[in-house]
Each structure stands twice: as structure tokens, then as C-alpha cells.
Coordinates of C-alpha atoms in Angstrom, one line a residue:
M1 CA 107.6 37.0 132.6
P2 CA 104.1 36.3 134.1
K3 CA 102.6 32.9 133.3
I4 CA 99.8 32.6 130.8
R5 CA 96.5 31.8 132.4
I6 CA 92.8 31.5 131.3
L7 CA 90.8 34.5 132.3
E8 CA 87.8 34.0 134.6
D9 CA 84.5 34.2 132.8
R10 CA 83.5 37.3 134.7
V11 CA 86.7 39.2 133.6
A12 CA 86.3 37.9 130.1
N13 CA 82.8 39.3 130.0
Q14 CA 83.9 42.7 131.3
I15 CA 86.5 42.8 128.5
S16 CA 83.9 41.8 125.9
A17 CA 81.7 44.5 127.2
G18 CA 84.2 47.0 126.0
E19 CA 83.4 46.0 122.4
V20 CA 79.7 45.6 122.7
V21 CA 78.6 48.1 125.4
E22 CA 80.0 51.5 124.6
R23 CA 77.3 53.6 126.2
P24 CA 73.6 53.3 127.4
A25 CA 72.4 53.5 123.8
S26 CA 74.5 50.4 123.0
V27 CA 72.6 48.5 125.8
A28 CA 69.3 49.7 124.4
K29 CA 70.3 48.6 120.9
E30 CA 71.1 45.0 122.0
L31 CA 67.9 44.7 124.1
I32 CA 65.6 46.2 121.4
E33 CA 67.1 43.8 118.8
N34 CA 66.4 40.8 121.1
S35 CA 62.8 42.0 121.5
I36 CA 62.4 42.2 117.7
D37 CA 63.9 38.7 117.3
A38 CA 61.4 37.5 119.9
Q39 CA 58.6 38.6 117.5
A40 CA 57.3 41.3 119.8
T41 CA 54.5 43.6 118.6
K42 CA 55.0 46.1 121.4
I43 CA 58.2 47.5 122.8
E44 CA 58.5 50.0 125.7
I45 CA 61.8 51.7 126.6
E46 CA 62.3 53.8 129.7
F47 CA 65.5 55.5 130.9
R48 CA 66.7 58.0 133.6
N49 CA 69.8 60.2 133.7
G50 CA 70.7 59.5 130.1
G51 CA 70.5 55.7 130.7
K52 CA 73.4 55.8 133.1
S53 CA 71.5 55.0 136.3
Y54 CA 68.5 53.1 134.8
L55 CA 67.3 51.6 131.6
R56 CA 64.4 49.3 131.0
V57 CA 63.3 47.5 127.8
E58 CA 60.1 45.5 127.9
D59 CA 58.3 43.6 125.2
N60 CA 55.4 41.2 124.6
G61 CA 57.5 38.7 122.7
C62 CA 57.7 34.9 123.1
G63 CA 59.6 35.0 126.4
M64 CA 61.8 32.2 127.8
H65 CA 61.8 29.2 130.1
T66 CA 64.0 29.3 133.2
D67 CA 66.8 27.1 131.7
Q68 CA 66.8 29.2 128.5
A69 CA 66.9 32.5 130.4
L70 CA 70.0 31.2 132.4
L71 CA 71.6 29.9 129.2
S72 CA 71.1 33.3 127.5
L73 CA 73.5 34.8 130.1
E74 CA 76.4 32.5 129.1
R75 CA 78.9 33.7 126.5
H76 CA 78.3 32.6 122.9
A77 CA 74.9 31.1 123.7
T78 CA 72.6 31.9 120.8
S79 CA 69.5 30.4 119.1
K80 CA 70.2 32.2 115.8
I81 CA 73.0 30.2 114.3
R82 CA 74.2 26.6 114.4
K83 CA 77.1 26.4 112.0
A84 CA 79.6 28.7 110.4
S85 CA 77.8 28.7 107.1
D86 CA 74.7 30.3 108.8
L87 CA 76.8 33.6 109.0
N88 CA 76.3 33.9 105.2
E89 CA 72.5 34.2 105.4
I90 CA 71.8 36.0 108.7
R91 CA 68.3 37.4 108.9
S92 CA 68.0 38.0 112.7
F93 CA 69.6 40.9 114.6
G94 CA 71.5 39.4 117.5
F95 CA 73.4 36.2 116.8
R96 CA 76.8 36.3 118.7
G97 CA 75.5 35.5 122.1
E98 CA 77.8 38.1 123.8
A99 CA 75.4 41.0 124.5
L100 CA 73.5 39.8 127.6
P101 CA 76.5 38.4 129.5
S102 CA 78.5 41.5 128.6
I103 CA 75.8 43.9 129.8
A104 CA 75.2 41.9 133.0
S105 CA 78.9 41.9 133.8
V106 CA 79.1 45.8 134.1
S107 CA 75.7 46.6 135.7
R108 CA 73.0 45.6 138.1
F109 CA 71.0 43.4 135.6
T110 CA 67.5 42.2 136.3
M111 CA 65.6 40.1 133.7
R112 CA 62.0 38.9 134.1
T113 CA 60.6 36.7 131.4
R114 CA 57.6 34.4 130.8
S115 CA 56.8 32.2 127.9
S116 CA 53.2 31.5 126.7
F117 CA 53.6 27.9 127.9
R118 CA 54.0 28.9 131.6
D119 CA 51.7 30.4 134.1
E120 CA 54.4 32.2 136.0
G121 CA 57.6 34.0 135.0
N122 CA 61.1 34.0 136.3
E123 CA 63.3 36.7 137.7
L124 CA 67.1 36.6 137.4
L125 CA 69.3 39.2 139.2
I126 CA 73.0 39.6 138.4
N127 CA 75.2 42.3 140.0
G128 CA 78.5 43.0 138.3
G129 CA 78.6 39.6 136.6
R130 CA 77.7 37.6 139.8
L131 CA 74.4 35.7 140.0
V132 CA 72.4 36.9 143.0
H133 CA 69.1 35.0 142.7
V134 CA 66.7 33.1 140.4
K135 CA 63.1 33.1 141.5
E136 CA 59.6 32.9 140.2
C137 CA 57.5 36.1 139.6
G138 CA 54.2 37.1 138.1
M139 CA 54.2 38.9 134.8
P140 CA 52.5 38.9 131.4
K141 CA 54.0 37.1 128.5
G142 CA 57.2 38.6 127.2
T143 CA 60.5 39.8 128.6
R144 CA 61.5 42.8 130.8
V145 CA 65.1 43.7 131.3
E146 CA 66.3 46.4 133.7
V147 CA 69.9 47.7 133.6
A148 CA 70.9 49.9 136.5
H149 CA 74.2 51.6 137.5
L150 CA 75.9 51.0 134.2
F151 CA 79.7 50.6 134.5
N152 CA 79.7 50.9 138.3
S153 CA 81.9 47.8 138.5
V154 CA 84.3 49.3 136.0
P155 CA 84.6 53.0 136.9
G156 CA 87.3 53.5 134.4
R157 CA 84.7 53.0 131.6
R158 CA 82.1 55.1 133.4
K159 CA 84.2 58.3 133.3
F160 CA 84.3 58.2 129.5
L161 CA 80.5 58.6 129.3
K162 CA 79.3 62.0 128.1
T163 CA 76.8 64.3 129.8
E164 CA 73.3 63.1 130.5
N165 CA 71.9 65.2 127.6
T166 CA 74.4 63.7 125.1
E167 CA 73.8 60.1 126.3
A168 CA 70.0 60.7 126.1
S169 CA 70.2 62.1 122.6
H170 CA 72.1 58.9 121.4
L171 CA 69.5 56.8 123.1
I172 CA 66.5 58.7 121.7
H173 CA 68.0 58.7 118.2
L174 CA 68.7 54.9 118.3
T175 CA 65.1 54.2 119.4
K176 CA 63.8 56.2 116.6
L177 CA 65.9 54.2 114.1
Y178 CA 64.4 50.9 115.2
A179 CA 60.9 52.5 115.3
L180 CA 61.4 53.5 111.7
A181 CA 62.7 50.2 110.6
H182 CA 59.8 48.3 112.2
S183 CA 56.7 50.4 111.7
Q184 CA 54.5 47.3 112.4
I185 CA 55.7 47.3 116.0
S186 CA 54.3 49.7 118.6
F187 CA 57.1 51.7 120.2
S188 CA 57.0 53.8 123.4
L189 CA 59.9 55.9 124.8
M190 CA 59.9 57.4 128.2
E191 CA 62.4 59.5 130.2
G192 CA 61.4 58.8 133.8
S193 CA 57.6 59.4 134.0
R194 CA 57.6 61.6 130.9
T195 CA 56.6 60.2 127.5
L196 CA 59.0 61.4 124.8
F197 CA 57.1 59.7 122.0
R198 CA 54.5 56.9 121.6
S199 CA 53.9 55.5 118.2
P200 CA 51.3 52.8 117.5
A201 CA 51.9 50.2 114.8
C202 CA 51.7 52.0 111.4
E203 CA 51.1 50.6 107.9
R204 CA 53.4 53.2 106.2
V205 CA 56.8 54.5 106.9
E206 CA 55.5 58.0 106.2
D207 CA 53.1 57.8 109.1
R208 CA 55.9 56.6 111.5
V209 CA 58.1 59.6 110.3
R210 CA 55.3 62.0 111.1
E211 CA 54.8 60.3 114.5
I212 CA 58.4 60.5 115.7
F213 CA 60.0 63.3 113.7
G214 CA 57.1 65.7 113.3
K215 CA 55.0 67.2 110.5
G216 CA 57.8 69.5 109.2
L217 CA 60.2 66.7 108.2
A218 CA 57.4 64.4 106.9
E219 CA 56.2 67.1 104.5
A220 CA 59.7 67.8 103.2
L221 CA 60.1 64.1 102.1
T222 CA 58.9 62.3 99.0
P223 CA 58.6 58.5 98.5
I224 CA 61.0 56.6 96.3
S225 CA 60.9 53.1 95.1
A226 CA 63.2 51.2 92.7
N227 CA 64.6 47.7 92.1
S228 CA 67.2 46.2 89.8
Q229 CA 69.3 43.1 89.7
G230 CA 68.0 41.7 93.0
I231 CA 68.4 45.0 94.9
E232 CA 65.3 46.9 96.1
L233 CA 65.2 50.5 97.3
D234 CA 62.3 52.0 99.2
G235 CA 61.9 55.0 101.5
L236 CA 61.7 58.7 101.6
V237 CA 64.1 61.4 100.4
G238 CA 64.2 65.2 100.7
K239 CA 62.7 67.3 97.9
P240 CA 65.4 68.9 95.8
G241 CA 66.6 72.1 97.5
Y242 CA 65.6 71.0 101.0
S243 CA 68.7 70.3 103.1
R244 CA 70.0 70.2 106.7
S245 CA 73.3 71.3 108.2
T246 CA 74.2 67.9 109.6
R247 CA 73.9 64.2 108.5
K248 CA 71.6 63.4 111.3
E249 CA 68.6 62.8 109.0
M250 CA 70.6 60.7 106.5
I251 CA 69.3 57.3 107.8
F252 CA 69.9 54.0 106.2
F253 CA 68.6 50.5 106.7
V254 CA 69.8 47.3 105.0
N255 CA 67.4 44.4 105.3
N256 CA 65.7 46.5 108.1
R257 CA 69.0 46.8 110.1
P258 CA 70.1 50.4 110.9
V259 CA 73.6 50.7 109.5
E260 CA 76.3 53.2 108.9
S261 CA 77.4 52.7 105.3
K262 CA 79.9 54.9 103.4
T263 CA 78.7 53.3 100.2
I264 CA 75.1 54.5 100.7
S265 CA 76.1 57.8 102.1
Y266 CA 78.4 58.7 99.2
S267 CA 75.7 57.6 96.8
V268 CA 73.2 59.9 98.3
L269 CA 75.6 62.9 98.3
E270 CA 76.6 62.2 94.7
A271 CA 73.0 62.0 93.5
Y272 CA 72.2 65.3 95.3
H273 CA 75.3 67.1 94.1
T274 CA 73.4 69.6 92.0
F275 CA 70.1 69.4 94.0
S276 CA 71.4 70.5 97.4
P277 CA 73.6 73.5 98.5
K278 CA 77.3 72.8 99.0
G279 CA 78.1 71.9 102.5
R280 CA 74.6 70.8 103.4
F281 CA 73.0 67.4 103.5
P282 CA 69.7 66.1 102.1
P283 CA 67.4 64.2 104.5
A284 CA 67.0 60.6 103.3
I285 CA 65.4 57.6 105.0
L286 CA 66.3 54.7 102.7
F287 CA 65.6 50.9 103.0
V288 CA 67.8 48.7 100.9
S289 CA 66.8 45.0 100.6
M290 CA 68.9 42.3 99.1
D291 CA 70.1 38.7 99.5
P292 CA 71.7 38.3 102.9
E293 CA 74.5 36.3 101.3
L294 CA 75.6 39.5 99.5
I295 CA 76.2 41.4 102.8
D296 CA 78.6 40.9 105.7
V297 CA 77.1 42.1 108.9
N298 CA 79.8 40.6 111.1
V299 CA 82.4 43.4 110.4
H300 CA 81.9 45.4 113.6
P301 CA 81.4 44.1 117.1
S302 CA 78.2 46.1 117.6
K303 CA 77.1 45.4 114.0
R304 CA 76.9 49.1 113.1
E305 CA 78.8 48.7 109.9
I306 CA 78.3 46.3 107.0
R307 CA 80.2 45.4 103.9
F308 CA 78.6 44.7 100.5
R309 CA 80.1 42.0 98.4
N310 CA 79.7 44.1 95.2
E311 CA 79.9 47.7 96.4
S312 CA 80.2 49.2 92.9
Q313 CA 76.9 47.6 91.8
V314 CA 75.1 48.9 94.9
R315 CA 76.5 52.4 94.5
S316 CA 75.6 52.6 90.8
F317 CA 72.1 51.4 91.5
L318 CA 71.5 53.9 94.3
V319 CA 73.0 56.9 92.3
E320 CA 70.9 56.1 89.2
S321 CA 67.7 55.6 91.2
L322 CA 68.1 58.8 93.2
L323 CA 69.1 60.9 90.2
S324 CA 66.1 59.6 88.2
H325 CA 63.8 60.4 91.1
N326 CA 65.2 63.9 91.5
R327 CA 65.0 64.7 87.8
D328 CA 61.4 63.4 87.6
F329 CA 60.4 65.3 90.7
S330 CA 62.0 68.6 89.6
G331 CA 60.3 68.3 86.2
V332 CA 56.8 67.9 87.6
V333 CA 54.6 71.0 87.5
E334 CA 52.2 70.8 90.4
K335 CA 48.6 71.3 89.7
G336 CA 46.1 73.4 91.6
F337 CA 47.8 76.8 91.2
D338 CA 45.9 79.7 89.5
K339 CA 47.3 80.9 86.2
P340 CA 48.9 84.3 86.5
D341 CA 47.4 87.3 84.8
L342 CA 49.3 88.2 81.6
E343 CA 50.0 91.5 79.9
M344 CA 51.7 92.5 76.6
D345 CA 55.3 93.5 76.9
H346 CA 55.6 95.9 73.9
I347 CA 59.4 95.8 74.0
A348 CA 59.7 92.1 74.1
G349 CA 56.7 91.6 71.8
K350 CA 55.1 88.8 73.9
M351 CA 52.8 88.1 76.8
V352 CA 54.4 88.2 80.2
P353 CA 53.1 87.8 83.8
K354 CA 51.5 91.0 85.0
V355 CA 53.5 93.0 87.6
D356 CA 51.9 93.5 91.0
L357 CA 51.9 97.3 91.5
G358 CA 51.7 96.8 95.2
A359 CA 54.9 94.7 95.2
S360 CA 56.6 97.2 92.9
E361 CA 56.0 99.9 95.5
T362 CA 57.0 97.7 98.4
Y363 CA 60.2 96.4 96.9
K364 CA 61.1 99.5 94.8
F365 CA 61.1 97.8 91.3
D366 CA 62.8 99.8 88.5
Q367 CA 62.4 99.5 84.8
S368 CA 65.6 98.1 83.2
V369 CA 66.8 98.8 79.6
N370 CA 65.2 95.6 78.2
G371 CA 61.7 96.4 79.6
L372 CA 61.7 93.8 82.3
K373 CA 61.2 94.5 85.9
T374 CA 64.4 94.1 88.0
V375 CA 65.3 94.9 91.6
S376 CA 67.4 98.1 91.8
A377 CA 70.7 97.6 93.6
D378 CA 70.0 101.0 95.3
S379 CA 67.3 99.3 97.3
M380 CA 69.9 97.0 98.8
F381 CA 72.0 99.8 100.0
S382 CA 69.3 102.2 101.3
K383 CA 67.1 99.5 102.7
T384 CA 65.7 100.5 106.1
T385 CA 64.5 97.8 108.5
Q386 CA 61.9 98.5 111.1
S387 CA 62.7 97.1 114.5
T388 CA 60.2 95.9 117.1
S389 CA 60.9 99.1 119.2
G390 CA 59.8 101.3 116.3
D391 CA 63.4 102.5 115.6
S392 CA 64.9 102.0 112.2
F393 CA 68.4 101.8 110.8
K394 CA 70.1 101.8 107.5
F395 CA 72.4 98.9 106.6
L396 CA 74.9 101.2 104.9
D397 CA 75.7 104.7 106.1
N398 CA 77.8 107.1 104.1
P399 CA 81.3 107.5 105.7
G400 CA 84.0 110.0 104.6
K401 CA 84.9 110.0 100.9
I402 CA 87.9 108.2 99.5
A403 CA 86.4 107.5 96.1
G404 CA 84.8 110.1 93.8
K405 CA 83.7 110.9 90.3
R406 CA 86.2 111.3 87.5
E407 CA 86.2 115.1 87.7
E408 CA 86.9 115.1 91.5
I409 CA 90.7 115.4 91.3
N410 CA 91.1 115.5 95.1
S411 CA 89.7 111.9 95.4
D412 CA 92.2 109.0 95.9
W413 CA 90.0 106.8 93.7
R414 CA 88.4 108.4 90.6
F415 CA 85.6 106.4 89.0
L416 CA 86.2 105.6 85.3
N417 CA 83.7 103.1 84.2
L418 CA 81.3 100.2 85.1
S419 CA 81.1 96.9 83.2
K420 CA 78.4 94.3 83.4
G421 CA 76.8 96.1 86.3
V422 CA 79.3 94.8 88.9
F423 CA 82.9 95.4 87.7
A424 CA 84.0 99.0 88.5
I425 CA 87.2 100.7 87.3
F426 CA 88.9 103.4 89.3
I427 CA 92.1 105.5 88.5
T428 CA 94.4 106.2 91.5
P429 CA 97.8 108.0 91.9
Q430 CA 99.5 104.5 91.9
G431 CA 97.6 102.8 89.0
I432 CA 94.2 101.3 88.1
V433 CA 91.8 99.6 90.6
Y434 CA 89.3 97.0 89.6
L435 CA 86.5 96.5 92.1
H436 CA 83.9 93.7 92.2
A437 CA 80.8 95.6 93.5
K438 CA 78.9 92.5 94.7
A439 CA 81.9 91.2 96.7
A440 CA 82.4 94.6 98.2
Y441 CA 78.7 94.9 99.2
E442 CA 78.9 91.5 100.9
R443 CA 82.0 92.6 103.0
V444 CA 80.4 95.9 104.0
R445 CA 77.1 94.3 105.0
F446 CA 78.8 91.4 106.8
E447 CA 80.9 93.7 109.0
Q448 CA 78.0 96.0 109.9
L449 CA 75.9 93.0 110.9
E450 CA 78.9 91.5 112.8
N451 CA 79.3 94.7 114.7
A452 CA 75.6 94.5 115.6
L453 CA 76.1 91.0 117.1
Q454 CA 79.1 92.1 119.1
A455 CA 77.3 95.1 120.6
N456 CA 76.0 94.8 124.1
D457 CA 72.6 95.8 123.1
S458 CA 70.1 93.3 121.6
C459 CA 69.8 93.1 117.9
D460 CA 66.7 94.5 116.2
S461 CA 63.9 92.1 115.4
Q462 CA 61.3 91.8 112.7
K463 CA 57.9 90.1 113.2
L464 CA 57.1 87.1 111.0
L465 CA 54.0 87.4 108.9
L466 CA 52.9 84.0 110.1
S467 CA 54.3 82.4 113.3
E468 CA 56.3 79.1 112.9
A469 CA 55.6 76.1 115.2
L470 CA 58.6 74.3 116.5
E471 CA 58.0 70.7 117.6
L472 CA 61.0 69.5 119.7
D473 CA 62.1 66.3 121.5
A474 CA 63.5 66.4 125.0
V475 CA 67.1 67.0 124.0
D476 CA 66.3 69.8 121.5
R477 CA 64.0 71.4 124.1
A478 CA 66.8 71.3 126.8
N479 CA 69.3 72.8 124.3
L480 CA 66.8 75.5 123.2
E481 CA 66.0 76.5 126.9
A482 CA 69.8 76.7 127.6
S483 CA 70.3 79.0 124.6
L484 CA 67.0 80.9 124.7
K485 CA 68.6 84.0 126.3
D486 CA 71.3 84.3 123.6
L487 CA 68.8 83.6 120.8
R488 CA 66.6 86.4 122.1
K489 CA 69.6 88.7 122.3
L490 CA 70.2 88.0 118.6
G491 CA 66.7 89.1 117.8
F492 CA 64.7 85.9 117.8
I493 CA 61.2 86.0 119.4
I494 CA 60.5 82.5 120.7
E495 CA 57.8 81.6 123.2
E496 CA 56.8 78.3 124.7
F497 CA 53.5 77.0 123.3
G498 CA 52.5 73.8 125.0
R499 CA 54.5 70.7 125.9
N500 CA 57.5 70.3 123.6
F501 CA 56.1 73.0 121.3
Y502 CA 57.5 76.5 120.8
R503 CA 56.3 79.4 118.6
L504 CA 58.7 81.4 116.5
D505 CA 57.2 84.9 116.2
G506 CA 60.1 87.0 115.0
C507 CA 63.7 86.9 113.8
P508 CA 66.7 89.3 113.6
A509 CA 66.4 92.1 111.1
W510 CA 69.5 90.8 109.3
L511 CA 67.9 87.4 108.7
E512 CA 65.5 86.7 105.8
P513 CA 62.1 85.8 107.4
D514 CA 61.7 82.6 105.4
E515 CA 65.1 81.3 106.7
A516 CA 64.3 82.0 110.4
R517 CA 62.9 78.5 111.1
L518 CA 65.8 76.8 109.3
F519 CA 68.3 78.9 111.4
V520 CA 66.8 77.6 114.6
E521 CA 66.6 74.0 113.4
D522 CA 70.2 74.0 112.2
F523 CA 71.3 75.5 115.4
L524 CA 69.6 72.8 117.4
E525 CA 71.1 70.1 115.2
I526 CA 74.6 71.5 115.9
A527 CA 73.8 71.7 119.6
R528 CA 72.8 68.1 119.7
E529 CA 75.9 67.0 117.9
E530 CA 78.1 69.0 120.3
G531 CA 76.3 67.7 123.3
G532 CA 75.1 71.1 124.6
R533 CA 75.3 74.8 123.8
P534 CA 77.4 75.6 120.8
Q535 CA 79.0 79.0 120.3
I536 CA 75.9 80.9 119.1
N537 CA 77.8 84.0 118.0
Q538 CA 80.0 81.9 115.7
F539 CA 77.0 80.1 114.4
A540 CA 75.3 83.4 113.7
K541 CA 78.3 84.7 111.9
D542 CA 78.2 81.6 109.6
A543 CA 74.6 82.4 108.9
L544 CA 75.6 86.0 108.1
I545 CA 78.0 84.8 105.5
R546 CA 75.2 82.8 103.8
Q547 CA 72.9 85.9 104.2
T548 CA 75.3 88.3 102.6
S549 CA 76.0 86.1 99.6
T550 CA 73.0 87.4 97.7
P551 CA 71.7 85.1 95.0
T552 CA 72.6 86.2 91.5
E553 CA 69.0 86.6 90.4
K554 CA 68.4 89.1 93.3
K555 CA 71.6 91.2 93.0
G556 CA 70.5 93.6 90.3
S557 CA 72.9 96.0 88.7
F558 CA 74.8 98.8 90.4
S559 CA 74.7 102.4 89.3
D560 CA 77.8 104.6 89.1
E561 CA 76.8 106.5 92.2
E562 CA 76.2 103.3 94.2
V563 CA 79.7 102.0 93.2
I564 CA 81.4 105.2 94.3
R565 CA 79.5 105.1 97.6
L566 CA 80.3 101.4 98.0
A567 CA 84.1 102.0 97.5
N568 CA 84.0 104.6 100.3
Q569 CA 82.3 102.2 102.6
L570 CA 84.6 99.3 101.8
M571 CA 87.7 101.3 102.7
K572 CA 86.2 101.8 106.2
C573 CA 86.0 98.0 106.8
K574 CA 88.3 96.1 109.1
N575 CA 89.1 93.7 106.2
P576 CA 88.3 95.5 102.9
Y577 CA 90.3 93.0 100.8
T578 CA 88.0 90.0 100.7
C579 CA 84.3 89.1 100.9
P580 CA 83.1 87.0 103.8
N581 CA 83.9 83.9 101.8
G582 CA 87.5 84.9 101.3
K583 CA 87.3 86.0 97.7
P584 CA 88.9 89.3 96.6
T585 CA 86.9 92.5 96.6
F586 CA 89.4 94.4 94.4
F587 CA 92.9 94.4 93.0
E588 CA 95.2 97.1 91.6
T589 CA 97.4 97.2 88.6
P590 CA 100.3 99.6 89.3
Y591 CA 101.6 101.9 86.6
R592 CA 105.0 100.1 86.7
D593 CA 103.2 97.1 85.2
F594 CA 102.1 99.2 82.3
E595 CA 105.6 100.6 81.9
T596 CA 106.9 97.0 81.8
R597 CA 104.4 95.9 79.2
F598 CA 104.8 99.0 77.0
K599 CA 108.6 99.0 77.6
R600 CA 108.6 102.8 78.1
E601 CA 108.0 105.2 80.9
L602 CA 104.5 106.7 81.2

């Protein structure tokens, strides 16, 4: 058995780097936190090749003397804590003293620093954990750290890094988190010589959100503020009904520290259970403040996770605060809208909003039996969509007949009755068929649109009434450019409109125009999470399932003729038995079941 020996400091640092330095974004995190602890008011980050080949973090903080700079590169050297009890009330970010020596052990590390008490600065160069030189240099007050060739000295770690786009997306997202948490600090982020975002010091979080996430997200958020039993909550949350396809915009801070917290995440999802569609996530930028003694930030080596001493109290406070905010917001009637014109409904005996005759003609409104205006289901089946080429097509054609009227004795399915506008009953040679008209309609429409996607020809497009502006960061722009050809084949009309801006002028004929922007944004979020181009056809099919699931208030009632035509179309589908969500379209009760129940032959 080999003898036990003490590891060399260089090897120990490289092992420690495995816990602290996971990827370039981990390096940026440690350096940004040091800059914030140094009371910097300006932080500049620059990277190349996703941070693999070069990363620079520069600040105008307090800087260090030569001896302090050398000491900072020793393991467990820290100015943040002195005794074990200090861990119970940590208010700074870095406190372990492992970050700088760990980073320096797996890269070419250069640190230049100058304090306000010195006329000149000092430069320290370390390559793979070995000190190369210490010399004087000229520089302004503050600290500048450059990390080059990350993991070159441990190639086994380097091969586990992802693509440049993926690493860049992590680095960009992390920088945005710290910019959000510290709006009083000016942040700049550059990829090579290109500025990705530059945000001066802001007084309000809302201004910082607009600066780095764009106008679209900023306008979809509303401020929230609450406090109880020593816990304070501030931030911005999505308006009820506004949601995203991923958790990317669920961002949490505890005492201004970006964290991943299941307690907070579950609280948000629970509070938005009835205010957000199933399977989607509300955007939320929340700041929780509480006594540091009630939090353990020393759970994870990179301090990404925290633990609350009383999780049930925190969860109850967050759920109640968010629910109260959503209910109050949903109950507010916004001012500034003109009152609608009213007219007397003689059947109902009361005043109702006046119907726009132009809209009635456009959307083919019919009079229902109770005198109210409702959308005819026939318009859903005979709807003709105009393509950009001037051609048109019908969603549902009329295939060969399988179902017919009651008197058509040659039909396999003979229509008997229609209940509640959607439940149809047919008699067949084998028994009785019960068909759900809306589920059948969803299946027929889905397969016709699916066939359109699988065709070699491009899908038809429809022009948007007003173009939508898309403001993208470098990662989203790269993913959009890589998928632009496929998106255009689907029917999207997207053109570049200035640096990092694109204009959405049209969308596929099968997509509702008001959902076109959301489709593109969701697609880019999925692309970012997958580190490149996702399967766009599969993504489009998922969108089709949402499209075909027509909301109840829009479905209307089906006529006898529509149900008969729909049954014929359904039997031509590849899978006529379920809707796109997997629910049954029809079921049959055979005659033998009736014989069993009546205990006699029919």
C-alpha cells in the first residue's frame, strides 16, 4: 500500500479548483465578487472564445499593497472572517480564500493592482500555479485580473467544457445577475472588441432590467414589496398570464447574493399556479433580505446554494406575498380606456356592448339562440388563409364519406344526435359511437399542419399587422442566425434591423399572429439551454399542439353537418383515436354490452 504523504500546495490548489472553478463563468463569478467586496463603483468584464482563452475583470475598488496581493494567492487567506462564529453573520461575498489560488493553479493568471496609498501598482504573473514574476507597473487605482488558457495545465478538465456559445451564455447570464443585484455599480461586458451591454449606475432595479434585458421584459413586470417577521421582499414579477417556456427569468437574490433556492422557486410556482399556464414559468426577479444568522451560505463550494434556518416561514411569507400581489393586480381596472358603445339586447333585456359590424363580417359572427354573438364553428372548418404568394388553402378538405345522416343507410356511421354542441352520437353496424367534436377537430387540424411542416415546400406565411422588434444578446443572435433558414422555411419573416436587432414581419399561417413573437422568444430560450440549435420541427410541433387546443370561449358550437364532415375527416387521420394531447376523440359501445346489460339478445 502506498505511503500517506502531504500533497504539494500546487497539486492541492488544482484539486481545489475542481470545486471552485467549474467553467469560465465560475472564474468571472469569483472575480466579480472580489470587485464588489473591494467597494468598486465600476466593473468591466471582457472575454474571448467563451472565456476559455481569455477573461478579464477590472474594477476601480480599493486595490492592494504588494504583500497583500501575494498573500491573496495563498490558500485560505482572507480578510472577511477571523473566527468560526463569523460564518454566522457573513455579509461579504468571498470569504474562503480559495478562489484566487485555485484559479491561478489552472491558468495563466495575471493580476495588476494599486491601492490609493501608492503611486504605482504591482503586477503578479502566475502560470499553472508557479509564480513567474512580481514587478511594479503603472495603473489607476483598483485591480485588474486576466485569466488566459483556462485548464491548459489540466487538459482532463478542459475537455469537459462546452461549446464557445454555451460557455459564453453562462458567462453573460452570470454577469447580468450581478448587474441586477448591484444597480448602484456601473457594469460593462465585452466579447473581444464588441460591447454586449453597458449599464451605468441606476437608482432603480427597473432601469437596470430595461438596460440589460430589454424593453419587452421590463414592461411585462410589475414591482412587488412586502415585509413580515424580519423578512423583506422586493423586486419585479411577471403580470398574471405572462410566462416563459424555461426558468431562465426566475432570478433570486438573498441579501443581494444570486442564489439557486428550491424554497423560493417552489414558492413562486405555487403562487402562480392559477395565474400561469401549466408547464410554463412566470418571470420573477426577487430580492429577499433577512438576518444573515438565519441563512447558511456555506453549503456549496461555489456558494450557489443556500439554506434557510426556517424554510417553512420563508416559504409561507413568499407564497402569501406573491398571491396577494397577483390578486390585487388582477382586480385592478386600468384607467384611460374609452367606454364601449352600448345597445339594448331585447332578448336579454339589458344594455350590452355594441357589436362591431365590420368585425362581424370579418370573423363571420352568427346569432345564437340566446341572442348573444358567438363565433360559428363552421368558420373554424372553412377558414381560408391567404399566403404571401397570393395562394390560399383550406384547413380542412372534404375526403370520402364514412359518416352520414341518419337516413343514409349506406354510411358506416349514421348521425343520431348532438349534445351540448360538442358530443355527437352515431349508430354503426357494431354499436353506438360517441365522438367529442372539439377533440376530433384538434386531431384533424394538427395532422394537416404537421403534414405542411414535413413537406419539402416552405409553409405559407401571413403578414403581421405591426412588425415586432426583437432585441437579442450575442448568444441569442448567434442561435437565431444558425436557425434563420429553418425558421423562414416554417413561414417566419425575420429580417436584420440594426446591431443585435431583428424585425419580425410575418409568421406561419398556422400560428396566431399575437403568438408569433412568443414563439421566437421561447425557441431562443430553448436553444440557449441546449447550447445551440434545437430540433426546430419538434419545437414547432409542440407549438402546434398548443395552437390546436382552441380555448373554450372561442370554440363555439358545432352544427350537425359540421360533425358529420368532421367524422369523415377524422377517419382519414394517421391517428384518429386521440387528440394531440393524448385524450380520446371517440369511443364505441358495442351491441354485446347492451345485450349484457338487458340480459337478452337484441
